[in-house]
CSV table of C-alpha atoms and ligand atoms in Angstrom, one decimal:
chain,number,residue,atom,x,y,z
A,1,UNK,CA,-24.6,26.5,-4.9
A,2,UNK,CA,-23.2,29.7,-3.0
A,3,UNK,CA,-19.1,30.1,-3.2
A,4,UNK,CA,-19.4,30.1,0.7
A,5,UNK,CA,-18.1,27.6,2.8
A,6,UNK,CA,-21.2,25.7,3.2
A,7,UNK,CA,-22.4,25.9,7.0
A,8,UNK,CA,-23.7,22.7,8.7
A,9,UNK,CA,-26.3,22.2,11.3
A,10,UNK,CA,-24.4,21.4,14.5
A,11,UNK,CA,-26.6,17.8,14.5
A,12,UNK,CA,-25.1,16.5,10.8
A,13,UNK,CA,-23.0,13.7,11.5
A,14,UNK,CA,-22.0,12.9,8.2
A,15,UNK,CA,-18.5,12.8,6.6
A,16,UNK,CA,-18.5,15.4,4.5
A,17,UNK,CA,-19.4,18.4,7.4
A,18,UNK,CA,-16.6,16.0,9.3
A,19,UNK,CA,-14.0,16.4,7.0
A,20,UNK,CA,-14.5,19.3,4.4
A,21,UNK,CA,-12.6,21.8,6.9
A,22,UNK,CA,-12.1,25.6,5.8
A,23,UNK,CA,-8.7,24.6,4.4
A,24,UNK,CA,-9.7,21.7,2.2
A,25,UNK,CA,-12.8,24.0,1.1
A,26,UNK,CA,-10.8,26.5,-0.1
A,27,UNK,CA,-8.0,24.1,-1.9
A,28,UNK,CA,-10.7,23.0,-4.0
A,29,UNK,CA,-13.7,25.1,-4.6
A,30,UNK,CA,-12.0,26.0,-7.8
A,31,UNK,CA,-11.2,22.6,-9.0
A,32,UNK,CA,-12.8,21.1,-11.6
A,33,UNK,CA,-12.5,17.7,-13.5
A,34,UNK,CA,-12.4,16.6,-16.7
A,35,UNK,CA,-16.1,16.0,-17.4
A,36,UNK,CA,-16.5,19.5,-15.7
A,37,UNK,CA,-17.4,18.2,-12.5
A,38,UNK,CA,-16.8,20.6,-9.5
A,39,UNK,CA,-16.8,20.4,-5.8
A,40,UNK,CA,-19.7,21.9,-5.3
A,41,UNK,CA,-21.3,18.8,-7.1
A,42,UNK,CA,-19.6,16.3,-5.2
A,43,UNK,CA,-20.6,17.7,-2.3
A,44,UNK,CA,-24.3,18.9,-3.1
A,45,UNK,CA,-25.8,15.3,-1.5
A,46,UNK,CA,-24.7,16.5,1.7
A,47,UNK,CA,-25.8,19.9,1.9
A,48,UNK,CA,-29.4,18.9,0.5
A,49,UNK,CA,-29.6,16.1,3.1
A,50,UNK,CA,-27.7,16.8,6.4
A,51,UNK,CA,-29.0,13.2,7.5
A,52,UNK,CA,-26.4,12.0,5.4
A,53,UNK,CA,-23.9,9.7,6.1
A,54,UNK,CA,-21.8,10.5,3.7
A,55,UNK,CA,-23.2,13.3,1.9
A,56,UNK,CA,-20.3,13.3,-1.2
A,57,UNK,CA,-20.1,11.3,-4.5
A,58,UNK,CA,-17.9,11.2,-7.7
A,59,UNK,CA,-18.6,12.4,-10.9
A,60,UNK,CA,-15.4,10.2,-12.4
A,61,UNK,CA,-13.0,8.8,-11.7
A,62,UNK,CA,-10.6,12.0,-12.0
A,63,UNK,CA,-12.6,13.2,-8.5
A,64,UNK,CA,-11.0,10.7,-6.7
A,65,UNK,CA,-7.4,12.7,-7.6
A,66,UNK,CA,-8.5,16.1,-8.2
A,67,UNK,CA,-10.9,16.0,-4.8
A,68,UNK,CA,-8.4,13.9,-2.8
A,69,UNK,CA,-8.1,16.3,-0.1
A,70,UNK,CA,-11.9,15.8,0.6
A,71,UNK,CA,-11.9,12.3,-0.5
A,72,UNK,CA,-8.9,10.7,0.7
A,73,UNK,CA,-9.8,11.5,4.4
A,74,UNK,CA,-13.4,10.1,4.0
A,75,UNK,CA,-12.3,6.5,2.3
A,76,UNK,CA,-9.9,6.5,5.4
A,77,UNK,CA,-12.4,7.4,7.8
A,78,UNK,CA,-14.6,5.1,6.5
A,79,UNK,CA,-13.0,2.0,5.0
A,80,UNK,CA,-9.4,2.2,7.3
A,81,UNK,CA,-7.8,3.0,4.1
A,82,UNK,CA,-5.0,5.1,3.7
A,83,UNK,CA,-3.5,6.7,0.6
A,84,UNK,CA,-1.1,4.3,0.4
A,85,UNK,CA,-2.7,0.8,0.2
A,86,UNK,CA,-3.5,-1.0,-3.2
A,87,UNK,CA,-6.8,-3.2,-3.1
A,88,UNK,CA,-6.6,-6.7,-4.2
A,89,UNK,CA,-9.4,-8.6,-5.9
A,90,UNK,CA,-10.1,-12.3,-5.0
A,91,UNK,CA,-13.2,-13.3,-7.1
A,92,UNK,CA,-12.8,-17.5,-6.6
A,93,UNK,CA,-15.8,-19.3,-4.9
A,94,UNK,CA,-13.1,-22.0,-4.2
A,95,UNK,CA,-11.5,-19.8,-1.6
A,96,UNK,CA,-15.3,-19.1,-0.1
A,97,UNK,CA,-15.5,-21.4,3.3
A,98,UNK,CA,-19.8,-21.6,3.6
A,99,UNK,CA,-21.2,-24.4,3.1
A,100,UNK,CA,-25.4,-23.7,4.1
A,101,UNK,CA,-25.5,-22.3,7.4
A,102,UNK,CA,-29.3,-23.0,7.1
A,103,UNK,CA,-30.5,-25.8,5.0
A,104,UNK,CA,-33.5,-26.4,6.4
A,105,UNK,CA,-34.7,-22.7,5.9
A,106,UNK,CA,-35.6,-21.9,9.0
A,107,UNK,CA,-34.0,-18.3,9.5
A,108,UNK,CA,-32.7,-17.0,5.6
A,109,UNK,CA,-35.4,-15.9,3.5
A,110,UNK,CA,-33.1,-15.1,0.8
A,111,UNK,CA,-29.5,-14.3,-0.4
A,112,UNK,CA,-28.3,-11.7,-2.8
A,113,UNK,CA,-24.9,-10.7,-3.4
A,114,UNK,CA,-24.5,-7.3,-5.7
A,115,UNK,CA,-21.6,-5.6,-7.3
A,116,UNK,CA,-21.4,-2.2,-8.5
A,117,UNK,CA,-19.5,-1.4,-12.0
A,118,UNK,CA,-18.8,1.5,-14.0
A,119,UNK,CA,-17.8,1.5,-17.4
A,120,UNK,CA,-14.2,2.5,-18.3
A,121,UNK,CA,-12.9,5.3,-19.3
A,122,UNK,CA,-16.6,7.5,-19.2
A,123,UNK,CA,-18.0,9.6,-16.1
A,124,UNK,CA,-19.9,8.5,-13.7
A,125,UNK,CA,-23.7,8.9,-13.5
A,126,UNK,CA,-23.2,12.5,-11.3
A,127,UNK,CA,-21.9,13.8,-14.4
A,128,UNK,CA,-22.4,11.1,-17.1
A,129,UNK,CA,-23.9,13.2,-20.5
A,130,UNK,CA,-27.7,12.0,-21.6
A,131,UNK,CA,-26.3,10.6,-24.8
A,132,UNK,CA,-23.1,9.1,-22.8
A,133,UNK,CA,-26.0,7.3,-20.3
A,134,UNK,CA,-28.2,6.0,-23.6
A,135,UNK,CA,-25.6,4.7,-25.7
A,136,UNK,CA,-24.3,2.3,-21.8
A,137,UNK,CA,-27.8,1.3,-21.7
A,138,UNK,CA,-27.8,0.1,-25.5
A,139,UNK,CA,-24.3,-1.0,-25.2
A,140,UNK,CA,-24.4,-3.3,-21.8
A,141,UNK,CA,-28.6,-4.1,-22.5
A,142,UNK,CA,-26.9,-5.0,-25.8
A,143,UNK,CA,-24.4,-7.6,-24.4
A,144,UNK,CA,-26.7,-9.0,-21.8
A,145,UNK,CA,-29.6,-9.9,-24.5
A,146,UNK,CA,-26.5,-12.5,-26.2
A,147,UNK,CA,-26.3,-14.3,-22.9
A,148,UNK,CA,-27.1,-18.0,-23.3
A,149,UNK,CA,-28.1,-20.9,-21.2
A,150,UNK,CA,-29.1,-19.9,-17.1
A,151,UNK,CA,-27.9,-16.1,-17.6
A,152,UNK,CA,-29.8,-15.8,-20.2
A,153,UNK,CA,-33.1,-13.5,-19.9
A,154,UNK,CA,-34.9,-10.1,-21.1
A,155,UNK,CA,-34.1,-6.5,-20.8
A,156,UNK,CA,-36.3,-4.0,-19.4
A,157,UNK,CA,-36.5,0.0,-19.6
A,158,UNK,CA,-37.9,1.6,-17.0
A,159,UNK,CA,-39.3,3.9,-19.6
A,160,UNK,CA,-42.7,3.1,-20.9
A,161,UNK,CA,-42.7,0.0,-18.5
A,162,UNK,CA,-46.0,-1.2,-18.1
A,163,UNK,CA,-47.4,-0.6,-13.8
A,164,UNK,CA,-48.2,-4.5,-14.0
A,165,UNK,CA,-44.5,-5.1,-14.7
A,166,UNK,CA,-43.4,-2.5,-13.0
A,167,UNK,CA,-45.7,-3.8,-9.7
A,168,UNK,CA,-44.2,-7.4,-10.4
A,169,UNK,CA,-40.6,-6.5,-10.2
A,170,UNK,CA,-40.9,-4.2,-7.1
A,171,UNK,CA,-42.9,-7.5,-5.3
A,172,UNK,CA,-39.4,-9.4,-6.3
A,173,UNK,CA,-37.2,-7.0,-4.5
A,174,UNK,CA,-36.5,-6.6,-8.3
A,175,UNK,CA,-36.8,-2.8,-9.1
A,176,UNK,CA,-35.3,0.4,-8.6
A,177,UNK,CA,-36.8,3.3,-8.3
A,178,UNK,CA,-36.1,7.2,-8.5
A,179,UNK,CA,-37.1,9.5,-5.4
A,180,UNK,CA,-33.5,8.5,-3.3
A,181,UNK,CA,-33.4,12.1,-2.4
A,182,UNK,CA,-29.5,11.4,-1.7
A,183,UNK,CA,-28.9,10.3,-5.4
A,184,UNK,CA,-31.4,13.3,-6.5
A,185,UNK,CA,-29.3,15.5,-5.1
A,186,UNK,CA,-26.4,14.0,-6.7
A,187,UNK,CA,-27.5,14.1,-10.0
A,188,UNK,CA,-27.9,10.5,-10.4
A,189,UNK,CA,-31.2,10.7,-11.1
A,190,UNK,CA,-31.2,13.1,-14.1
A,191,UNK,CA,-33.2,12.3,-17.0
A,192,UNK,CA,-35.1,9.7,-15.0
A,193,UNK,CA,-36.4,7.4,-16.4
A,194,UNK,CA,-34.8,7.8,-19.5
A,195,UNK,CA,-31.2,4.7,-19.9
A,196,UNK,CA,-32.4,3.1,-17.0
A,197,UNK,CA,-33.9,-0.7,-16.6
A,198,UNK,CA,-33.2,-4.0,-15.3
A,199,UNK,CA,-32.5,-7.2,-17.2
A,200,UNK,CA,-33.4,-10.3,-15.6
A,201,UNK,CA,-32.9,-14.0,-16.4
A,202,UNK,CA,-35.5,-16.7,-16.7
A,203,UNK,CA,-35.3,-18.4,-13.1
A,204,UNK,CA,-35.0,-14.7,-11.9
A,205,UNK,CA,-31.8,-15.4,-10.1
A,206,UNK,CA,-29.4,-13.3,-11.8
A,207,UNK,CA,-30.4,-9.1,-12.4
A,208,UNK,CA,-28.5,-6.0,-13.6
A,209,UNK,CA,-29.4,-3.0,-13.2
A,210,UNK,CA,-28.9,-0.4,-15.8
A,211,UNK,CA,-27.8,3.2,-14.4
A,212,UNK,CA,-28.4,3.3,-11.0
A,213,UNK,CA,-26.4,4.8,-8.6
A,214,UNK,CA,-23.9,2.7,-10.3
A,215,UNK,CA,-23.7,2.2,-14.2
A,216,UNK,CA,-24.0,-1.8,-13.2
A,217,UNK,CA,-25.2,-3.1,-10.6
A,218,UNK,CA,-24.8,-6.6,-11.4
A,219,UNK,CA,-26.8,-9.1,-8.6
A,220,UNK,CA,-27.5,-13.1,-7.9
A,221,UNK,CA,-30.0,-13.6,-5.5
A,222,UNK,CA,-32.1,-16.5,-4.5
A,223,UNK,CA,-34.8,-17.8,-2.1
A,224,UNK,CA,-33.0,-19.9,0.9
A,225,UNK,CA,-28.9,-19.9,1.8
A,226,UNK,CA,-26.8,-21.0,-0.1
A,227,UNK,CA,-24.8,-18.2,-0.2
A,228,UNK,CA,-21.9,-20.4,-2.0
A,229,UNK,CA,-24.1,-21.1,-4.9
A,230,UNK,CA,-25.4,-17.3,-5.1
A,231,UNK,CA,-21.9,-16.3,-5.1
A,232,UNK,CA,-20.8,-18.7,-8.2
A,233,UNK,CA,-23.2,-17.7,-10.3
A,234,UNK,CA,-22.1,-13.6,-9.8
A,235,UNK,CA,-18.8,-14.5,-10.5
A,236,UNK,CA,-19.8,-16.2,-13.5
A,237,UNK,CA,-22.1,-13.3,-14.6
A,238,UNK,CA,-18.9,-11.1,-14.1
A,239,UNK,CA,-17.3,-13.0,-15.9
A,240,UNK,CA,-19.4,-13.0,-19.0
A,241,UNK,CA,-20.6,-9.7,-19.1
A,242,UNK,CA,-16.9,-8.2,-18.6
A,243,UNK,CA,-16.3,-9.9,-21.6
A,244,UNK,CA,-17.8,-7.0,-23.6
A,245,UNK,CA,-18.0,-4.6,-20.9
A,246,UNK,CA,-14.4,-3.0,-20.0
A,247,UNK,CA,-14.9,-1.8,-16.0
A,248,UNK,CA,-13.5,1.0,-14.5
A,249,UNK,CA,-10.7,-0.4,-12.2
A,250,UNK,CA,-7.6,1.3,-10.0
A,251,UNK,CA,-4.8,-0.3,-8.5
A,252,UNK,CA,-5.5,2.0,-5.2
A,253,UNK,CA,-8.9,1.9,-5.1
A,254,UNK,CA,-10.1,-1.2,-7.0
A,255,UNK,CA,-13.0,-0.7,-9.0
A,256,UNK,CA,-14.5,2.6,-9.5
A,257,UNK,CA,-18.0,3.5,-7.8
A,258,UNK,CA,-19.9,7.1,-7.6
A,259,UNK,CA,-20.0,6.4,-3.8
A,260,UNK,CA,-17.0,6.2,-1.9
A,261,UNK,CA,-19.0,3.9,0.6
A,262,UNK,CA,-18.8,1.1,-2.3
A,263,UNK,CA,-15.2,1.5,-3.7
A,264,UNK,CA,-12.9,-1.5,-4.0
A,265,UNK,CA,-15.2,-4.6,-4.3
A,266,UNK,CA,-17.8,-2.8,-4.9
A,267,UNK,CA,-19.7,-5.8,-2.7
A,268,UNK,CA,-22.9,-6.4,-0.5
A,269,UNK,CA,-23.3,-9.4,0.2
A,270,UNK,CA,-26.6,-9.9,2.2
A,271,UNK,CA,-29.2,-12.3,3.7
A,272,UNK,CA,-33.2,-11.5,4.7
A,273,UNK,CA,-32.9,-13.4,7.8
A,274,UNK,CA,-35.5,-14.2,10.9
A,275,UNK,CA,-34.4,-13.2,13.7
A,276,UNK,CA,-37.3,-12.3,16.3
A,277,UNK,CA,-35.6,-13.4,19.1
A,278,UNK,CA,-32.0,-11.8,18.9
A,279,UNK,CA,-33.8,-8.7,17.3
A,280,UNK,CA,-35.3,-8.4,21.0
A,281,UNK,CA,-31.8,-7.8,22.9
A,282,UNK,CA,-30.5,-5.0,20.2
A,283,UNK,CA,-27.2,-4.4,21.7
A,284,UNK,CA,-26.5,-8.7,21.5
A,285,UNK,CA,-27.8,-8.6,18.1
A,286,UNK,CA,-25.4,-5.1,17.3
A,287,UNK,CA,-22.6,-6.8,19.2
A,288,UNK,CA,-22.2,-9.9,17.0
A,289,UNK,CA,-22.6,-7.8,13.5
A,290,UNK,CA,-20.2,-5.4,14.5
A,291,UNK,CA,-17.7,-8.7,15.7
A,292,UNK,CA,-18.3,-9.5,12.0
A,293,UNK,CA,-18.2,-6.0,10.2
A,294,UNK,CA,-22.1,-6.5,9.7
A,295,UNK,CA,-24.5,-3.7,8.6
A,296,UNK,CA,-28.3,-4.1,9.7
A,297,UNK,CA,-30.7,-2.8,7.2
A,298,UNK,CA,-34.6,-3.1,6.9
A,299,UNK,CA,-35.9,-5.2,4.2
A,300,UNK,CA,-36.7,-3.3,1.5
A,301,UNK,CA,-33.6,-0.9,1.0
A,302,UNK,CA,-31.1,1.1,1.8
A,303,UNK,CA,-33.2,3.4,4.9
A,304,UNK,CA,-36.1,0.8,5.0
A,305,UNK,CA,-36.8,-1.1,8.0
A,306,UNK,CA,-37.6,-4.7,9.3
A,307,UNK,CA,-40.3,-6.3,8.7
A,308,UNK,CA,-41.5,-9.5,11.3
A,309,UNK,CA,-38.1,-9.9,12.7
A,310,UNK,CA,-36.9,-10.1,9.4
A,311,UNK,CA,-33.1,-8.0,8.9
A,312,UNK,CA,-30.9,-7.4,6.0
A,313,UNK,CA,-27.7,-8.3,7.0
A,314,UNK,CA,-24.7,-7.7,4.6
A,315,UNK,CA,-20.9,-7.2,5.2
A,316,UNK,CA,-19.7,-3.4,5.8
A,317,UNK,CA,-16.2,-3.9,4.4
A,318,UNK,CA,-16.0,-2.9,0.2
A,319,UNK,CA,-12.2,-2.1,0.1
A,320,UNK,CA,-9.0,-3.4,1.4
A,321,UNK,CA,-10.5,-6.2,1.4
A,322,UNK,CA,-11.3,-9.2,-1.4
A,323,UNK,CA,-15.0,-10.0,-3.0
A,324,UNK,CA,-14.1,-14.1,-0.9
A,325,UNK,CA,-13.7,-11.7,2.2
A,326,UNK,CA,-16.6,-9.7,1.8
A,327,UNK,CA,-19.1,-13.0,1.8
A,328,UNK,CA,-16.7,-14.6,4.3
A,329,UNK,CA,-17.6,-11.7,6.7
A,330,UNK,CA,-21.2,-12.2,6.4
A,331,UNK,CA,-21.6,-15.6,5.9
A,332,UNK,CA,-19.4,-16.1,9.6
A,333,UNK,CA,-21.5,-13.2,10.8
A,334,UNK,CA,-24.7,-14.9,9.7
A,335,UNK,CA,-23.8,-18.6,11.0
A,336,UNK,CA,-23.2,-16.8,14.7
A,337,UNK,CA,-26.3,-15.2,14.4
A,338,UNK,CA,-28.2,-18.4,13.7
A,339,UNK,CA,-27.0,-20.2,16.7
A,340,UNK,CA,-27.5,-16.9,19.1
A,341,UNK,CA,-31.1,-17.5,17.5
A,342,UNK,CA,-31.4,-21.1,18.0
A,343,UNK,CA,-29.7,-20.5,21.8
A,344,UNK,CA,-32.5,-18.3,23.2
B,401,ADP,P1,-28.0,-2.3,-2.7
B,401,ADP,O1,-27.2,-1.0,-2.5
B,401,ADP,O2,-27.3,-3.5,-2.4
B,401,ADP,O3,-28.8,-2.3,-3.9
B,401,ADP,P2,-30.4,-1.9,-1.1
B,401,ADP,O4,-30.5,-2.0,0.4
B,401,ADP,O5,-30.8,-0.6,-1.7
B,401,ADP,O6,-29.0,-2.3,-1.4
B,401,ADP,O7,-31.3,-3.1,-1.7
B,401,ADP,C1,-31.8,-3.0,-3.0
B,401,ADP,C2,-33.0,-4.0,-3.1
B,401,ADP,O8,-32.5,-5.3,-2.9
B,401,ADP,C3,-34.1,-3.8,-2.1
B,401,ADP,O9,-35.3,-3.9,-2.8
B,401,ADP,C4,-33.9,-4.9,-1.1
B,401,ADP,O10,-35.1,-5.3,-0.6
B,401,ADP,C5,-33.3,-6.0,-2.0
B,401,ADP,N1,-32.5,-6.9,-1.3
B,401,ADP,C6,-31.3,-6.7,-0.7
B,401,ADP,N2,-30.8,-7.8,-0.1
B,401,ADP,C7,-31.7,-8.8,-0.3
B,401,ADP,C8,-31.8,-10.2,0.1
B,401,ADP,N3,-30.9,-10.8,0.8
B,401,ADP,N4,-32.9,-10.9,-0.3
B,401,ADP,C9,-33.9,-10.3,-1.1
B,401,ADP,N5,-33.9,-9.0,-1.5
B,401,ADP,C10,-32.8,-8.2,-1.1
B,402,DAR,N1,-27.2,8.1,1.3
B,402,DAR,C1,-25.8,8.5,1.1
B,402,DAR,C2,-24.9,7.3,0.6
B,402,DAR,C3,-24.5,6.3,1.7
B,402,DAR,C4,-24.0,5.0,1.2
B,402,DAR,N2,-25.1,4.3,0.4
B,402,DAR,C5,-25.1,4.3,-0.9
B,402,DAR,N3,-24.1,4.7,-1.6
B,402,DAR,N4,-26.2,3.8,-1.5
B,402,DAR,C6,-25.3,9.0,2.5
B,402,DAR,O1,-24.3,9.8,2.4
B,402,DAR,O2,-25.8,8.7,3.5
């Protein structure tokens, strides 16, 4: 990358072009972490891809202090954070008020609730080593193989994996796969395939996901809504596997992602619901998930789109608020949604 102040097209929107002024460019062009990581890295998503919304990521957690002049105004921008709160974490299904908003299965297709980890005191993946990213996938695929009764399951690498598997899993809303041009640019996807895979258990209600765009992403999902009983079994999944697996955690910022987007909880908690009717009337149906701090997504990803009425709905908040918050939000969200469905 040039030593210029990068120039934007007058259309980007995201935060990086909103907030990396002239002043902040030049207060840390020169900057580098730890690990070696530079500005020019963290910002290199967002000059690739001026669609961005973002357009910046960590290479450790050092960024977050060494780049705070870029940083600091983007988690506040984005999350209504400031500099000056501390993030608490509330991980207790007893303090979780949803009882199944849709037992008969009528509108949710599915729940899944996902949590991005990092492990401590090691970059992130936009600047983790090839050897560093190996030895995490032997060292957490290596903890996950001893769990025991419903967690436990089978490990598998995306390298050398077979197309029937790798078919199978992507029909489950199971795999991930390289070609986010975002996390290309980022360096996320270095190496690829090499560290990466997904373990799953037996029922296929519990995943992880080795080196994503997180070093974890640790995920309970299930067919139907109880979104109380997908939540219990993350918690106990967190549980175990932090056991073995120290995360990387900050009093401000909770715990440590590569995106600023998913710092603090580190939490989407979403449903594949039905919603043909609502889905007609956009702004009603934008009205309610923004009463709720909703996102709409398609159904397969980040940047997908619906499919037969059917939405990905998930909470928007990650930090300054707890994990019980960030299901509360969607779970209220989704139970208003239902009975604006149900009205019309
Ligand atoms: P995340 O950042 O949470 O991984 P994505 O939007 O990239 O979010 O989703 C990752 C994968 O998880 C996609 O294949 C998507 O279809 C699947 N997914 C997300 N939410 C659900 C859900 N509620 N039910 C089934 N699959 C889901
Ligand atoms: N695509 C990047 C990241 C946005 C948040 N989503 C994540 N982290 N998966 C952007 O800047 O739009």
């Amino acid at each position: 990358m040039s030593d210029k102040f990068p120039i934007f097209p007058k259309e980007c929107k995201s935060m990086l072009c909103k907030h990396l002024t002239q002043e902040v460019y030049q207060g840390l062009k020169d900057k580098k972490t730890v690990s070696g990581f530079t500005l020019a890295n963290a910002i290199q998503s967002g000059i690739d891809n001026v669609d961005s919304g973002i357009g910046v990521y960590a290479g450790d957690t050092e960024s977050y202090e060494i780049f705070a002049g870029l940083f600091d105004p983007i988690i506040e921008d984005y999350h209504g954070f400031k500099t000056t709160d501390s993030h608490q974490s509330n991980l207790n299904p007893d303090d979780l008020k949803a009882p199944n908003p849709d037992p008969e299965n009528e509108y949710i297709v599915s729940t899944r609730i996902r949590v991005g980890r990092n492990v401590a005191n090691l970059p992130l993946g936009p600047a983790i080593t090839r050897e560093q990213r190996k030895q995490i996938e032997a060292d957490v695929s290596g903890s996950l193989s001893a769990l025991t009764g419903s967690l436990a399951g089978k490990y598998f690498p995306i390298e050398g994996m077979s197309a029937e598997i790798s078919k199978q899993l992507i029909e489950d809303h199971f795999l991930f796969k390289a070609g986010d041009r975002f996390l290309q640019s980022a360096g996320l996807n270095r190496d690829w395939p090499e560290g990466r895979g997904i373990y799953h258990n037996d029922e296929k209600t519990f995943l992880v996901w080795i080196n994503e765009e997180d070093q974890l992403r640790i995920i309970s999902m299930q067919m139907g809504g109880d979104i109380a009983e997908v939540f219990t079994r993350l918690v106990t999944a967190i549980g175990e596997i932090e056991k073995k697996v120290p995360f990387s955690y900050s009093k401000h910022l909770g715990y440590i992602t590569s995106c600023p987007t998913n710092l603090g909880t580190a939490m989407r908690a979403s449903v594949h619901i039905a919603l043909p009717k609502l889905s007609a009337d956009m702004q009603a149906f934008q009205a309610i998930t923004d009463k709720h701090h909703l996102q709409i997504r398609g159904i397969h990803g980040e940047h997908s789109e619906s499919e037969g009425g059917v939405y990905d709905i998930s909470n928007m908040r990650r930090l300054g608020v707890t994990e019980v918050q960030c299901v509360q939000d969607m779970y209220d969200g989704v139970v208003e949604l239902i009975a604006c469905e149900k009205s019309l």
